[in-house]
Amino acid sequence: MYPESIKLFIDTFSKLPSIGPRQATRLAFHLVNSGKANIEETSKAVGNLKNIKICSECFFIHSNSDNLCNICRDKNRKNTVVMIIEKETDLISIERTKKYPGKYLILGELTKSGVLESSQKLRLNSLKNLIKNRGGQIDEIIIGINPTTYGDLNALLISKELQGLSKKITRLGRGIPTGGEIEFADEDTLGQALERRI
Ligand SMILES: [Zn+2]
């Protein structure tokens, strides 16, 4: 029923988070009706994303000439405190509180199975090596994982993996409602959760 290019668009965009086939179809028609210049601009915005790089220390995005993001390059941020989070958007939420002086490790979205994926183990290993190269032990590792049942399970797994590499391993306080998400918590709630670490 659809021309090949529309079909391809719908297939591609349906794979993106929070966009299903219906939304993808609406987007396709919207773009077609918006004219060639708009389509060009949209495809350029998507295409430019390929220039974004991933930080070699925390795995956040950047577009610097070396391998480090702006947070990892920042000499004013503490190397001795590292927060482990799932997603880039969690980092952005924590940064908005302006209450966190340390560094991060982005792990990628955790599964509900209570098993870490191999890519996540690799990222944890990279943090382990980083800490070993900086003297073997830091002051604090904060596990900034959503307070859900599987989040708790994963937090336990992660803290076992990192045992001995930090003087203490904490979690964000229970300001975030149980089952809630860091990404959607407001700045005050998140700031309090940060201050009342457990
Ligand atoms: Zn970084």
mmCIF file of C-alpha atoms and ligand atoms in Angstrom:
data_model
loop_
_atom_site.group_PDB
_atom_site.id
_atom_site.type_symbol
_atom_site.label_atom_id
_atom_site.label_comp_id
_atom_site.label_asym_id
_atom_site.label_seq_id
_atom_site.Cartn_x
_atom_site.Cartn_y
_atom_site.Cartn_z
ATOM 1 C CA MET A 1 0.000 0.000 0.000
ATOM 2 C CA TYR A 2 2.880 2.380 0.750
ATOM 3 C CA PRO A 3 5.696 3.306 -1.616
ATOM 4 C CA GLU A 4 9.010 1.641 -0.730
ATOM 5 C CA SER A 5 10.568 4.811 0.753
ATOM 6 C CA ILE A 6 7.650 5.334 3.139
ATOM 7 C CA LYS A 7 7.793 1.685 4.171
ATOM 8 C CA LEU A 8 11.508 1.957 4.884
ATOM 9 C CA PHE A 9 10.953 5.139 6.902
ATOM 10 C CA ILE A 10 8.229 3.480 9.005
ATOM 11 C CA ASP A 11 10.360 0.361 9.572
ATOM 12 C CA THR A 12 13.357 2.429 10.636
ATOM 13 C CA PHE A 13 11.544 4.877 12.892
ATOM 14 C CA SER A 14 9.345 2.217 14.542
ATOM 15 C CA LYS A 15 12.532 0.775 16.031
ATOM 16 C CA LEU A 16 13.219 3.972 17.981
ATOM 17 C CA PRO A 17 12.210 4.219 21.651
ATOM 18 C CA SER A 18 8.650 5.486 22.253
ATOM 19 C CA ILE A 19 7.798 5.500 18.534
ATOM 20 C CA GLY A 20 5.529 2.728 17.304
ATOM 21 C CA PRO A 21 4.415 2.000 13.715
ATOM 22 C CA ARG A 22 1.448 4.388 14.018
ATOM 23 C CA GLN A 23 3.558 7.324 15.156
ATOM 24 C CA ALA A 24 6.181 6.500 12.531
ATOM 25 C CA THR A 25 3.504 6.548 9.840
ATOM 26 C CA ARG A 26 2.184 9.899 11.049
ATOM 27 C CA LEU A 27 5.735 11.271 11.088
ATOM 28 C CA ALA A 28 6.294 10.086 7.521
ATOM 29 C CA PHE A 29 3.169 11.860 6.256
ATOM 30 C CA HIS A 30 3.954 14.938 8.283
ATOM 31 C CA LEU A 31 7.427 15.177 6.753
ATOM 32 C CA VAL A 32 6.212 14.524 3.212
ATOM 33 C CA ASN A 33 3.696 17.355 3.614
ATOM 34 C CA SER A 34 6.235 19.691 5.198
ATOM 35 C CA GLY A 35 8.153 20.057 1.939
ATOM 36 C CA LYS A 36 11.592 19.213 0.568
ATOM 37 C CA ALA A 37 13.522 21.851 2.537
ATOM 38 C CA ASN A 38 12.157 20.532 5.819
ATOM 39 C CA ILE A 39 12.938 16.941 4.900
ATOM 40 C CA GLU A 40 16.473 17.978 3.989
ATOM 41 C CA GLU A 41 16.901 19.747 7.324
ATOM 42 C CA THR A 42 15.571 16.771 9.287
ATOM 43 C CA SER A 43 17.806 14.285 7.522
ATOM 44 C CA LYS A 44 20.799 16.569 8.073
ATOM 45 C CA ALA A 45 20.022 16.753 11.821
ATOM 46 C CA VAL A 46 19.898 12.953 11.955
ATOM 47 C CA GLY A 47 23.029 12.570 9.823
ATOM 48 C CA ASN A 48 25.054 14.933 12.019
ATOM 49 C CA LEU A 49 24.590 12.563 14.941
ATOM 50 C CA LYS A 50 27.207 10.292 13.439
ATOM 51 C CA ASN A 51 29.856 12.857 14.433
ATOM 52 C CA ILE A 52 29.037 12.399 18.109
ATOM 53 C CA LYS A 53 31.609 10.374 20.022
ATOM 54 C CA ILE A 54 31.375 8.299 23.185
ATOM 55 C CA CYS A 55 33.615 9.187 26.136
ATOM 56 C CA SER A 56 36.212 6.508 26.865
ATOM 57 C CA GLU A 57 35.881 6.939 30.639
ATOM 58 C CA CYS A 58 32.189 7.456 31.433
ATOM 59 C CA PHE A 59 30.578 6.583 28.063
ATOM 60 C CA PHE A 60 28.651 9.866 27.829
ATOM 61 C CA ILE A 61 28.498 11.639 24.489
ATOM 62 C CA HIS A 62 30.842 14.407 23.344
ATOM 63 C CA SER A 63 32.214 16.091 20.258
ATOM 64 C CA ASN A 64 35.710 16.930 21.527
ATOM 65 C CA SER A 65 38.864 16.160 19.573
ATOM 66 C CA ASP A 66 40.174 13.695 22.176
ATOM 67 C CA ASN A 67 38.308 10.772 23.781
ATOM 68 C CA LEU A 68 36.908 12.518 26.841
ATOM 69 C CA CYS A 69 33.592 14.254 27.453
ATOM 70 C CA ASN A 70 33.359 17.686 29.070
ATOM 71 C CA ILE A 71 32.612 16.223 32.508
ATOM 72 C CA CYS A 72 35.612 13.859 32.491
ATOM 73 C CA ARG A 73 37.886 16.679 31.222
ATOM 74 C CA ASP A 74 36.735 19.041 33.973
ATOM 75 C CA LYS A 75 39.592 19.360 36.500
ATOM 76 C CA ASN A 76 37.198 20.735 39.127
ATOM 77 C CA ARG A 77 35.215 17.503 39.272
ATOM 78 C CA LYS A 78 36.223 14.877 41.780
ATOM 79 C CA ASN A 79 37.804 11.673 40.494
ATOM 80 C CA THR A 80 37.186 10.142 43.901
ATOM 81 C CA VAL A 81 33.388 9.916 43.593
ATOM 82 C CA VAL A 82 31.759 7.994 40.743
ATOM 83 C CA MET A 83 28.036 7.574 40.160
ATOM 84 C CA ILE A 84 26.850 4.579 38.176
ATOM 85 C CA ILE A 85 23.755 5.273 36.112
ATOM 86 C CA GLU A 86 21.831 3.564 33.339
ATOM 87 C CA LYS A 87 21.188 6.242 30.754
ATOM 88 C CA GLU A 88 22.519 9.502 29.359
ATOM 89 C CA THR A 89 19.212 11.143 30.305
ATOM 90 C CA ASP A 90 19.810 10.126 33.952
ATOM 91 C CA LEU A 91 23.132 11.968 33.811
ATOM 92 C CA ILE A 92 21.399 15.040 32.460
ATOM 93 C CA SER A 93 18.804 14.902 35.278
ATOM 94 C CA ILE A 94 21.528 14.615 37.947
ATOM 95 C CA GLU A 95 23.542 17.442 36.353
ATOM 96 C CA ARG A 96 20.474 19.692 36.513
ATOM 97 C CA THR A 97 20.470 19.473 40.312
ATOM 98 C CA LYS A 98 23.940 21.148 40.289
ATOM 99 C CA LYS A 99 24.638 19.207 43.485
ATOM 100 C CA TYR A 100 26.894 16.484 42.195
ATOM 101 C CA PRO A 101 30.642 17.206 42.010
ATOM 102 C CA GLY A 102 31.853 13.744 40.945
ATOM 103 C CA LYS A 103 32.152 11.659 37.804
ATOM 104 C CA TYR A 104 29.865 9.097 36.188
ATOM 105 C CA LEU A 105 29.768 5.715 34.547
ATOM 106 C CA ILE A 106 26.899 5.099 32.131
ATOM 107 C CA LEU A 107 26.103 1.416 32.149
ATOM 108 C CA GLY A 108 23.282 1.152 29.612
ATOM 109 C CA GLU A 109 19.737 0.068 30.392
ATOM 110 C CA LEU A 110 19.601 -2.850 32.794
ATOM 111 C CA THR A 111 17.585 -5.951 32.043
ATOM 112 C CA LYS A 112 14.916 -7.314 34.333
ATOM 113 C CA SER A 113 16.643 -10.695 34.469
ATOM 114 C CA GLY A 114 19.103 -9.634 37.145
ATOM 115 C CA VAL A 115 22.044 -10.494 34.886
ATOM 116 C CA LEU A 116 24.472 -7.898 33.583
ATOM 117 C CA GLU A 117 24.961 -7.871 29.822
ATOM 118 C CA SER A 118 28.473 -8.411 28.496
ATOM 119 C CA SER A 119 28.726 -4.775 27.343
ATOM 120 C CA GLN A 120 27.802 -3.686 30.866
ATOM 121 C CA LYS A 121 30.445 -5.954 32.370
ATOM 122 C CA LEU A 122 32.982 -4.409 29.994
ATOM 123 C CA ARG A 123 32.026 -0.931 31.185
ATOM 124 C CA LEU A 124 32.330 -1.966 34.825
ATOM 125 C CA ASN A 125 35.739 -3.472 34.042
ATOM 126 C CA SER A 126 36.821 -0.247 32.449
ATOM 127 C CA LEU A 127 35.852 1.582 35.675
ATOM 128 C CA LYS A 128 37.743 -1.013 37.727
ATOM 129 C CA ASN A 129 40.887 -0.438 35.648
ATOM 130 C CA LEU A 130 40.495 3.310 35.910
ATOM 131 C CA ILE A 131 40.295 3.098 39.705
ATOM 132 C CA LYS A 132 43.243 0.680 39.840
ATOM 133 C CA ASN A 133 45.329 3.081 37.757
ATOM 134 C CA ARG A 134 44.440 5.900 40.127
ATOM 135 C CA GLY A 135 45.618 4.164 43.280
ATOM 136 C CA GLY A 136 43.233 1.270 43.716
ATOM 137 C CA GLN A 137 40.495 2.811 45.818
ATOM 138 C CA ILE A 138 38.248 5.862 45.594
ATOM 139 C CA ASP A 139 36.112 7.488 48.294
ATOM 140 C CA GLU A 140 32.620 6.671 47.089
ATOM 141 C CA ILE A 141 30.713 4.842 44.401
ATOM 142 C CA ILE A 142 27.073 5.913 44.204
ATOM 143 C CA ILE A 143 24.710 3.492 42.522
ATOM 144 C CA GLY A 144 22.179 5.751 40.815
ATOM 145 C CA ILE A 145 19.849 3.023 39.634
ATOM 146 C CA ASN A 146 16.048 3.434 39.614
ATOM 147 C CA PRO A 147 14.439 2.133 42.823
ATOM 148 C CA THR A 148 12.493 -0.707 41.263
ATOM 149 C CA THR A 149 12.617 -4.386 42.230
ATOM 150 C CA TYR A 150 14.968 -5.270 39.405
ATOM 151 C CA GLY A 151 16.887 -2.052 40.008
ATOM 152 C CA ASP A 152 17.558 -3.229 43.559
ATOM 153 C CA LEU A 153 18.693 -6.603 42.266
ATOM 154 C CA ASN A 154 21.040 -5.008 39.752
ATOM 155 C CA ALA A 155 22.362 -2.569 42.361
ATOM 156 C CA LEU A 156 23.352 -5.547 44.475
ATOM 157 C CA LEU A 157 25.108 -7.196 41.524
ATOM 158 C CA ILE A 158 26.989 -4.017 40.697
ATOM 159 C CA SER A 159 28.090 -3.396 44.258
ATOM 160 C CA LYS A 160 29.411 -6.976 44.445
ATOM 161 C CA GLU A 161 31.394 -6.419 41.248
ATOM 162 C CA LEU A 162 32.971 -3.278 42.637
ATOM 163 C CA GLN A 163 33.682 -4.508 46.152
ATOM 164 C CA GLY A 164 36.969 -3.210 47.539
ATOM 165 C CA LEU A 165 37.397 -0.468 44.941
ATOM 166 C CA SER A 166 35.727 2.204 47.043
ATOM 167 C CA LYS A 167 35.695 3.136 50.742
ATOM 168 C CA LYS A 168 31.915 3.111 50.550
ATOM 169 C CA ILE A 169 29.242 2.134 48.063
ATOM 170 C CA THR A 170 25.998 4.075 48.465
ATOM 171 C CA ARG A 171 22.668 4.452 46.660
ATOM 172 C CA LEU A 172 20.550 7.493 46.038
ATOM 173 C CA GLY A 173 18.196 8.144 48.982
ATOM 174 C CA ARG A 174 14.587 7.217 48.751
ATOM 175 C CA GLY A 175 13.416 10.646 47.663
ATOM 176 C CA ILE A 176 12.564 9.128 44.300
ATOM 177 C CA PRO A 177 9.292 7.238 44.704
ATOM 178 C CA THR A 178 9.707 3.471 44.637
ATOM 179 C CA GLY A 179 9.281 2.281 41.086
ATOM 180 C CA GLY A 180 9.979 5.834 39.883
ATOM 181 C CA GLU A 181 12.572 6.883 37.375
ATOM 182 C CA ILE A 182 15.554 9.159 37.853
ATOM 183 C CA GLU A 183 15.025 10.547 34.371
ATOM 184 C CA PHE A 184 11.607 11.935 35.294
ATOM 185 C CA ALA A 185 12.243 13.010 38.898
ATOM 186 C CA ASP A 186 12.206 16.778 39.387
ATOM 187 C CA GLU A 187 15.398 18.597 40.385
ATOM 188 C CA ASP A 188 14.416 19.107 44.047
ATOM 189 C CA THR A 189 13.494 15.463 44.574
ATOM 190 C CA LEU A 190 16.654 14.299 42.871
ATOM 191 C CA GLY A 191 18.786 16.821 44.786
ATOM 192 C CA GLN A 192 17.371 15.489 48.039
ATOM 193 C CA ALA A 193 17.891 11.881 46.994
ATOM 194 C CA LEU A 194 21.487 12.834 46.281
ATOM 195 C CA GLU A 195 21.976 14.466 49.671
ATOM 196 C CA ARG A 196 20.300 11.627 51.560
ATOM 197 C CA ARG A 197 22.352 8.801 50.147
ATOM 198 C CA ILE A 198 21.989 5.458 51.852
HETATM 199 ZN ZN ZN B 1 33.191 11.189 30.254
#
